[in-house]
Amino acid sequence: MGKKGKKEKKGRGAEKTAAKMEKKVSKRSRKEEEDLEALIAHFQTLDARKTQIVETPCSPPSPRLNASLSAHPEKDELILFGGEYFNGQKTFLYNELYIYNIRKDSWSKVDIPNPPPRRCAHQAVVVPQGGGQLWVFGGEFASPDGEQFYHYRDLWVLHLATKTWEQVKATGGPSGRSGHRMVAWKRQLLLFGGFHESTRDYVYYNDVYAFDLDTFTWSKLCPSGVGPSPRSGCQMSVTPQGSVVIYGGYSKQRIKKDVDKGTPHCDMFLLKSEEGREGSWAWSRINPSGVKPTPRSGFSVAVAPNHQTLLFGGVCDEEEEERLEGDFFNDLYFFDATRNRWFAGQLKGPKTEKRRRRRGRRAGPDGAGEQEQACGGAGAPAPLEVVTEVAAEDGTVVTIKQMLCAPHVAGQPQPEDEDSPEEASSPVVEPSPRSNAMLAVKHGVLYVYGGMFEAGDRQVTLSDLYCLDLHKMEEWKALVEMDPETQEWLEETDSDEDSDQAEGAEGGEEEEEEEEEDSAEDGSSEDGGEGRLVVARPAVRERGLGCL
């Protein structure tokens, strides 16, 4: 009895110790959130110094991911807002607004009084009302050391005609979150999913909210049927029939103490408004045919011509307890909701190559055309001009002037190889594999900006810009390129961690802007094909942020 009583007493002591630790953790977590709120308020005070709208021509934005890139509904412009950057030791958050003029191929930075606080992993949706509006909801703010996070639940609108920000305060909206998805549906904004993370725990959502653009009111939808499991970073798009498609996404769960396992989802659901019942919605699961995307997270989504949904890039991870190994992608997939079918995006190649191939195939029955092409090179020794007449297939006689060269020496390259597309030495132009890039489509042209990939324990944040004509599907064009070797990467140390945390809590905007300018000058990208192994860090804690 004595031993048993001693064990029970010891057990109660352990419970008390655990309760005390939980209380300390809870208290520390509240203190961290208060610190973040104070830091956000500090930056807002600095932003309040802006009293007028200033638009300044500038170089392309600094490297970043988890920003938003939106196409202006009336002008040939792209709108870039927010985002984050990690240099190995410190995390930077932005609330900058950039405009890319498509016709002029030029950037400008727009400083507007009272902008939203700095954030990343938010959602931005453009609607045509009032000369164009950009609606922004949620997202997160990270401490400089990347250890604590504050999730927003605020709603903002940028009036594009007047270039003014307005915070719209409406009750009953979603809780604070990141990695959610939002689309414009008729005269409403529909929002789905996302996640919230603190030092104590994390939670994923599968709730659905609607914001009425006429009454400025939120309502929570309660669709019937079985819908998607909680997730973030999924595809959300509106079909030509007026339904909403949810595909993929990411979530993680705790498998044991301090060990989490991430799951990329591959299922697909349809959210449909029930006819004759206003405000009533229903979930149904769909199984599209065709070539489906391979499992991945961190992919980006845009709406392509013909109401098709385009999916680009992402990463597929193999996780171990303290290690994360990932393959990054730069491939394209299209989902055709009308046919309920996936298909892979295949590039046709530039037209010049096609013409060369056609010319190369135009040879007479006796092969005279091939002989002419082979011997007409500038480097052919002792050329001899010979004029011959060749009967074509339709019976006409064609006079051909031939330049006959000396017999070909073994091992010597054929002059025709210079014109052969198969032997072309120019490298293929395309975005490097990446995740969390920003996409936008304007006039049937896809634009891909920024994102990141990992090489060893280094995170490479990108600021390059590529475009692809989705009607022609011929080749990528690089509008802004980068050299990754010049991008700053600082190795993490305990002393650096402590000093950065203190500096970030007290530092001002001027100092951060100097660091941002340095990163803008040094920041660059490289081919991410080699980026596979990565040590888990706070900067890559969440694969389900993704971008639209």
XYZ file of C-alpha atoms in Angstrom:
548
model
C 0.000 0.000 0.000
C 2.874 2.315 0.845
C 4.479 1.869 -2.558
C 1.181 2.330 -4.360
C 0.438 5.524 -2.436
C 3.907 6.801 -3.245
C 3.356 6.148 -6.964
C -0.021 7.916 -6.907
C 1.550 10.900 -5.142
C 4.356 10.951 -7.698
C 1.791 10.796 -10.530
C -0.140 13.734 -9.091
C 3.143 15.648 -8.827
C 3.878 15.027 -12.494
C 0.404 16.254 -13.424
C 0.925 19.424 -11.410
C 4.288 20.000 -13.075
C 2.739 19.522 -16.516
C -0.091 21.909 -15.628
C 2.428 24.521 -14.488
C 4.409 24.119 -17.707
C 1.240 24.465 -19.789
C 0.371 27.627 -17.866
C 3.832 29.039 -18.521
C 3.605 28.167 -22.220
C 0.151 29.750 -22.458
C 1.377 32.881 -20.717
C 4.450 33.067 -22.953
C 2.286 32.577 -26.051
C 0.017 35.471 -25.046
C 3.097 37.585 -24.427
C 4.469 36.700 -27.885
C 1.170 37.651 -29.524
C 1.192 40.941 -27.642
C 4.755 41.553 -28.842
C 3.695 40.904 -32.436
C 0.715 43.225 -32.106
C 3.056 45.896 -30.755
C 5.434 45.379 -33.685
C 2.553 45.564 -36.181
C 1.323 48.745 -34.504
C 4.838 50.190 -34.742
C 4.949 49.597 -38.491
C 1.455 51.047 -38.884
C 2.644 54.199 -37.111
C 5.432 54.475 -39.669
C 2.938 53.931 -42.517
C 0.740 56.679 -41.076
C 3.461 59.191 -41.984
C 2.397 58.854 -45.610
C -0.034 61.646 -46.367
C -0.308 61.560 -50.156
C -0.324 59.116 -53.038
C 3.105 58.846 -54.661
C 3.748 56.673 -57.714
C 7.435 56.251 -58.514
C 9.045 54.372 -61.434
C 11.305 51.686 -60.032
C 13.285 48.559 -60.766
C 11.534 45.169 -60.383
C 10.484 44.288 -56.804
C 12.847 42.484 -54.452
C 12.605 38.672 -54.072
C 9.490 37.423 -52.289
C 6.919 34.646 -52.041
C 3.369 34.305 -50.745
C 2.454 37.712 -52.152
C -0.546 38.317 -54.436
C -0.382 39.141 -58.149
C -3.619 40.344 -59.746
C -4.614 41.549 -63.203
C -6.238 44.989 -63.393
C -9.813 44.524 -64.722
C -9.601 47.516 -67.112
C -5.929 48.426 -67.673
C -2.961 46.466 -69.012
C -1.458 46.244 -65.548
C -0.552 43.664 -62.912
C -0.840 44.500 -59.207
C 1.637 43.004 -56.716
C 0.932 43.308 -52.988
C 2.645 42.044 -49.822
C 4.745 38.906 -49.478
C 7.692 37.696 -47.435
C 11.447 37.120 -47.726
C 13.814 35.021 -45.602
C 17.599 35.503 -45.754
C 18.600 32.591 -43.524
C 18.417 34.544 -40.274
C 15.628 37.061 -40.550
C 12.106 37.170 -41.984
C 10.850 40.300 -43.750
C 7.168 41.050 -44.359
C 5.883 43.596 -46.891
C 2.822 45.714 -47.532
C 4.268 47.395 -50.611
C 2.138 47.906 -53.693
C 3.756 47.556 -57.129
C 2.244 48.067 -60.568
C 3.648 46.324 -63.650
C 2.739 48.018 -66.941
C 2.492 45.213 -69.476
C 2.769 47.345 -72.623
C 5.678 49.438 -71.375
C 7.355 46.515 -69.586
C 7.990 48.804 -66.609
C 7.453 48.775 -62.825
C 6.263 51.509 -60.490
C 5.874 51.577 -56.720
C 2.722 53.183 -55.345
C 2.823 54.612 -51.823
C -0.712 55.081 -50.490
C -1.655 56.491 -47.063
C -3.019 54.026 -44.456
C -2.306 50.719 -46.239
C -3.045 47.292 -44.706
C -0.410 46.038 -42.237
C 2.476 43.965 -43.604
C 1.497 40.431 -44.451
C 1.910 37.325 -46.582
C -0.248 34.292 -47.459
C -3.328 36.509 -47.766
C -5.890 36.345 -50.563
C -6.591 39.073 -53.112
C -9.519 39.140 -55.550
C -10.190 41.735 -58.269
C -13.738 42.774 -59.168
C -14.807 45.333 -61.831
C -17.097 47.432 -59.600
C -16.326 51.143 -59.269
C -13.561 51.229 -61.848
C -11.940 48.145 -60.359
C -11.451 46.975 -56.771
C -8.836 44.723 -55.173
C -10.219 42.932 -52.104
C -7.733 41.513 -49.574
C -8.541 39.249 -46.627
C -6.401 37.717 -43.891
C -2.852 36.476 -44.104
C -0.132 36.456 -41.507
C 2.663 38.469 -39.939
C 5.815 36.715 -38.680
C 8.302 37.796 -36.065
C 11.799 38.588 -37.407
C 13.106 35.234 -36.154
C 10.269 33.410 -37.929
C 9.137 31.665 -34.747
C 5.843 33.434 -33.946
C 2.933 34.283 -36.205
C -0.014 36.634 -36.072
C -2.977 35.732 -38.297
C -5.154 38.546 -39.615
C -8.934 38.477 -39.985
C -9.281 41.947 -41.489
C -10.825 42.853 -44.850
C -9.465 45.627 -47.084
C -10.373 47.057 -50.466
C -8.069 48.978 -52.796
C -10.056 51.327 -55.024
C -8.025 51.141 -58.229
C -9.581 54.225 -59.838
C -8.568 56.525 -56.969
C -5.664 54.444 -55.590
C -6.989 54.524 -52.032
C -7.083 51.809 -49.367
C -10.172 51.279 -47.206
C -10.627 48.853 -44.338
C -14.105 47.323 -44.395
C -15.265 46.390 -40.904
C -18.001 43.758 -40.965
C -18.945 41.354 -38.188
C -19.472 37.615 -38.476
C -16.540 36.970 -40.787
C -13.949 34.164 -40.762
C -11.455 33.815 -37.939
C -7.843 34.891 -38.422
C -6.057 32.606 -40.894
C -3.484 32.110 -43.644
C -3.359 29.907 -46.728
C -7.124 30.212 -47.278
C -8.680 30.655 -50.730
C -11.096 33.306 -51.982
C -12.882 33.818 -55.329
C -15.418 36.238 -56.780
C -18.800 34.586 -57.361
C -21.506 36.805 -58.860
C -21.576 39.795 -56.480
C -20.022 37.935 -53.573
C -16.629 36.838 -52.321
C -16.510 33.157 -51.339
C -13.809 32.048 -48.887
C -12.736 28.507 -47.995
C -10.264 26.823 -45.647
C -6.874 27.986 -44.407
C -5.028 27.453 -41.130
C -4.051 29.163 -37.886
C -0.818 28.431 -36.043
C 0.583 29.446 -32.662
C 3.432 28.212 -30.489
C 0.964 25.947 -28.706
C -0.934 24.354 -31.565
C -2.311 24.703 -35.084
C -5.696 24.178 -36.664
C -6.876 23.738 -40.266
C -10.263 24.871 -41.572
C -12.805 23.651 -44.119
C -15.474 26.271 -43.432
C -17.053 28.424 -46.147
C -17.955 32.126 -45.872
C -19.602 34.564 -48.262
C -19.132 38.334 -48.303
C -21.832 40.357 -50.060
C -20.293 43.157 -52.151
C -23.562 45.135 -52.091
C -24.430 45.005 -48.382
C -20.855 44.550 -47.050
C -21.961 41.692 -44.787
C -20.470 38.277 -43.999
C -22.469 35.052 -43.790
C -21.293 31.565 -42.959
C -22.456 28.910 -45.433
C -23.446 25.454 -44.258
C -23.408 23.274 -47.386
C -25.069 19.874 -47.303
C -23.202 16.723 -48.237
C -19.646 15.635 -47.468
C -17.069 18.272 -48.323
C -13.264 18.510 -48.259
C -11.363 17.797 -45.071
C -9.704 20.814 -43.405
C -6.790 22.134 -45.497
C -4.945 25.172 -46.796
C -3.242 26.064 -50.072
C -5.829 24.350 -52.279
C -7.178 25.238 -55.709
C -10.436 27.193 -55.634
C -12.005 28.290 -58.906
C -15.405 29.070 -60.390
C -16.683 26.871 -63.233
C -18.537 28.185 -66.313
C -21.689 26.627 -64.825
C -21.370 28.769 -61.676
C -20.141 26.078 -59.296
C -16.942 26.234 -57.264
C -14.181 23.613 -57.532
C -11.851 22.720 -54.659
C -8.794 20.605 -55.485
C -5.841 19.424 -53.453
C -4.307 21.427 -50.649
C -2.203 20.622 -47.623
C -2.636 19.830 -43.945
C -0.499 18.374 -41.196
C -1.134 16.426 -38.059
C 0.855 15.631 -34.944
C 1.999 12.022 -34.930
C 3.885 12.312 -31.635
C 5.251 15.031 -29.378
C 6.929 17.789 -31.399
C 6.678 15.714 -34.597
C 4.246 16.688 -37.352
C 3.542 15.011 -40.661
C 2.288 16.936 -43.684
C -0.209 15.555 -46.184
C -0.745 16.877 -49.726
C -4.343 16.212 -50.744
C -5.328 15.006 -54.227
C -9.121 14.881 -53.952
C -11.572 17.183 -55.720
C -14.954 18.599 -54.718
C -17.719 20.652 -56.258
C -19.569 23.312 -54.254
C -22.852 24.071 -55.968
C -25.590 26.582 -55.230
C -28.927 24.772 -55.008
C -31.481 26.080 -57.489
C -34.537 27.735 -56.045
C -33.012 27.880 -52.565
C -31.138 31.140 -52.080
C -28.137 30.768 -49.798
C -28.281 26.944 -49.912
C -25.214 25.084 -51.110
C -24.240 21.447 -51.490
C -20.918 19.572 -51.606
C -20.258 16.651 -53.952
C -17.064 14.781 -54.685
C -15.937 14.513 -58.317
C -13.383 12.280 -60.030
C -12.133 13.990 -63.195
C -10.486 12.045 -65.999
C -7.334 12.866 -67.937
C -3.760 13.510 -66.829
C -3.985 14.671 -63.218
C -1.267 16.640 -61.405
C 1.138 14.549 -59.361
C 0.814 14.949 -55.566
C 2.225 18.286 -54.420
C 1.725 21.322 -52.210
C 2.635 24.970 -52.627
C 1.298 25.076 -56.197
C -0.112 28.257 -57.715
C -3.407 28.727 -59.552
C -4.875 31.125 -62.123
C -7.872 31.162 -64.449
C -6.875 30.493 -68.065
C -8.872 31.352 -71.221
C -12.122 29.416 -71.769
C -12.665 29.314 -67.983
C -10.064 26.595 -67.555
C -8.126 26.503 -64.292
C -4.351 26.504 -64.578
C -2.070 24.923 -61.980
C 1.682 25.685 -61.919
C 4.672 24.343 -59.974
C 4.747 23.252 -56.349
C 6.770 20.794 -54.300
C 6.428 17.131 -53.337
C 8.016 16.327 -49.978
C 9.388 13.232 -48.344
C 9.329 13.926 -44.623
C 11.296 12.430 -41.779
C 11.251 13.546 -38.157
C 13.869 16.298 -38.442
C 14.293 16.420 -42.185
C 12.376 17.530 -45.224
C 13.327 16.477 -48.739
C 11.429 17.906 -51.674
C 11.172 17.848 -55.451
C 10.140 21.168 -56.966
C 8.142 21.514 -60.197
C 7.661 24.013 -63.016
C 5.062 22.069 -64.995
C 1.584 23.174 -66.054
C -1.782 21.447 -65.722
C -5.197 22.592 -66.907
C -8.579 21.590 -65.514
C -11.519 21.820 -67.909
C -14.645 21.913 -65.732
C -16.949 21.600 -68.746
C -15.433 18.219 -69.618
C -14.445 17.364 -66.038
C -10.960 16.568 -67.280
C -7.326 17.345 -66.437
C -4.660 17.644 -69.085
C -0.965 18.517 -68.987
C 0.198 21.741 -70.611
C 2.555 20.949 -73.495
C 4.539 23.663 -75.270
C 4.696 23.531 -79.077
C 7.989 25.353 -79.449
C 8.677 28.591 -81.356
C 7.352 29.011 -84.888
C 10.822 29.477 -86.348
C 11.657 25.879 -85.523
C 8.518 24.652 -87.254
C 9.382 26.548 -90.425
C 12.879 25.114 -90.450
C 11.535 21.620 -90.075
C 9.126 22.137 -92.983
C 11.887 23.513 -95.190
C 14.085 20.587 -94.274
C 11.410 18.146 -95.402
C 10.902 19.823 -98.775
C 13.066 17.659 -100.990
C 12.512 16.367 -104.471
C 12.027 12.701 -105.252
C 15.695 12.302 -106.065
C 16.857 13.998 -102.874
C 18.153 17.078 -104.641
C 16.740 19.352 -101.965
C 18.635 17.562 -99.207
C 21.842 17.761 -101.221
C 21.354 21.474 -101.720
C 20.830 22.053 -97.988
C 23.794 19.945 -97.013
C 26.275 21.605 -99.312
C 25.186 25.190 -99.171
C 26.955 26.036 -95.917
C 29.329 28.951 -95.713
C 32.155 26.745 -94.468
C 31.986 24.219 -97.346
C 35.344 23.961 -99.193
C 35.621 24.536 -102.969
C 31.913 25.009 -103.715
C 30.736 24.321 -107.251
C 27.612 25.918 -108.672
C 25.441 23.474 -110.635
C 22.097 24.317 -112.230
C 19.679 21.411 -112.594
C 16.041 20.927 -113.486
C 13.887 18.783 -111.188
C 10.407 17.493 -111.954
C 8.051 18.142 -109.070
C 5.185 15.846 -108.058
C 2.596 17.931 -109.894
C 4.491 17.634 -113.171
C 6.000 21.098 -113.224
C 9.717 21.535 -113.838
C 11.654 23.538 -111.284
C 15.102 24.969 -111.973
C 17.367 24.583 -108.950
C 20.746 26.218 -108.443
C 22.945 23.891 -106.357
C 26.215 24.577 -104.562
C 28.037 21.244 -104.478
C 30.726 21.037 -101.836
C 33.726 18.764 -101.366
C 33.122 15.276 -99.926
C 32.273 15.362 -96.220
C 35.092 14.466 -93.865
C 34.197 12.013 -91.105
C 33.744 13.715 -87.767
C 33.273 17.147 -89.328
C 29.922 18.745 -88.437
C 27.518 19.123 -91.281
C 26.791 22.739 -92.263
C 23.080 21.905 -92.187
C 23.313 21.439 -88.423
C 23.583 25.197 -88.065
C 20.007 25.542 -89.290
C 18.679 22.420 -87.582
C 16.463 23.188 -84.591
C 17.457 19.902 -82.974
C 21.068 21.080 -82.860
C 20.315 24.591 -81.637
C 22.692 25.585 -78.826
C 20.449 28.217 -77.244
C 19.171 27.099 -73.797
C 15.477 26.540 -73.174
C 13.845 29.565 -71.547
C 11.465 28.637 -68.732
C 10.846 29.401 -65.055
C 12.957 27.283 -62.728
C 11.076 24.738 -60.592
C 9.524 26.509 -57.593
C 6.701 26.656 -55.090
C 4.581 29.527 -53.750
C 4.951 31.608 -56.912
C 2.511 34.352 -57.907
C 0.358 33.940 -61.046
C -1.860 36.260 -63.065
C -3.483 36.025 -66.519
C -4.152 39.073 -68.689
C -5.331 38.948 -72.335
C -4.660 35.209 -72.406
C -1.030 35.595 -71.290
C 0.168 33.882 -68.102
C 2.612 35.776 -65.879
C 4.701 33.976 -63.231
C 6.531 36.021 -60.628
C 8.824 34.972 -57.777
C 8.374 32.067 -55.408
C 11.082 29.886 -53.921
C 12.986 26.630 -54.087
C 15.463 24.953 -51.767
C 19.040 23.846 -52.365
C 20.476 21.966 -49.404
C 19.610 23.979 -46.297
C 19.346 27.183 -48.316
C 16.064 28.773 -49.364
C 16.325 30.659 -52.642
C 13.674 33.376 -52.934
C 12.977 34.539 -56.478
C 12.071 37.836 -58.133
C 12.112 36.801 -61.783
C 9.161 37.313 -64.123
C 8.135 35.027 -67.009
C 5.201 35.055 -69.396
C 3.542 32.470 -71.639
C 0.907 33.023 -74.325
C -1.773 30.478 -73.389
C -3.445 30.724 -76.801
C -0.291 29.815 -78.721
C 1.429 27.657 -76.041
C 4.731 28.020 -77.891
C 7.434 29.131 -75.456
C 8.156 30.992 -72.225
C 9.628 34.491 -72.353
C 11.814 35.924 -69.593
C 10.833 39.499 -68.715
C 13.007 39.743 -65.583
C 15.909 37.352 -64.934
C 18.069 36.771 -61.845
C 21.448 35.428 -60.823
C 21.047 33.372 -57.627
C 24.729 33.373 -56.766
C 24.504 37.005 -55.663
C 21.539 36.501 -53.324
C 22.315 37.009 -49.655
C 22.102 33.925 -47.456
C 23.145 34.111 -43.813
C 23.901 30.989 -41.816
C 21.794 30.752 -38.682
C 23.587 30.902 -35.311
C 22.311 31.201 -31.761
C 23.944 34.585 -31.228
C 22.591 35.902 -34.525
C 19.154 34.573 -33.648
C 19.093 36.434 -30.331
C 20.402 39.691 -31.751
C 18.019 39.595 -34.730
C 15.035 39.001 -32.470
C 15.906 41.968 -30.292
C 16.680 44.098 -33.310
C 13.449 43.167 -35.049
C 11.322 44.109 -32.038
C 12.931 47.520 -31.723
C 14.105 48.278 -35.276
C 12.567 50.988 -37.413
C 11.338 51.002 -40.995
C 14.378 52.911 -42.261
C 16.788 50.150 -41.243
C 14.582 47.425 -42.681
C 14.165 49.293 -45.953
C 17.950 49.462 -46.293
C 18.159 45.701 -45.833
C 15.302 45.221 -48.291
C 17.136 47.361 -50.848
C 20.274 45.292 -50.365
C 18.298 42.107 -50.894
C 16.672 43.630 -53.979
C 20.104 44.347 -55.439
C 21.561 40.995 -54.481
C 18.469 38.786 -54.773
C 18.217 36.352 -57.621
C 17.256 32.838 -58.708
C 18.616 29.762 -60.364
C 17.395 26.523 -61.793
C 15.733 24.668 -58.929
C 16.218 21.241 -60.450
C 19.043 20.548 -57.993
C 17.039 21.684 -54.959
C 16.031 18.511 -53.152
C 17.280 18.217 -49.585
C 16.246 20.773 -47.002
C 16.558 20.909 -43.244
C 13.235 21.884 -41.698
C 13.244 25.535 -40.632
C 10.548 27.965 -39.492
C 10.649 29.586 -42.936
C 9.414 26.380 -44.566
C 7.219 25.202 -41.722
C 4.036 25.400 -43.795
C 3.779 23.934 -47.295
C 0.114 24.780 -47.688
C 0.352 28.524 -48.151
C 0.434 28.478 -51.948
C -0.600 31.442 -54.081
C -3.305 32.447 -56.483
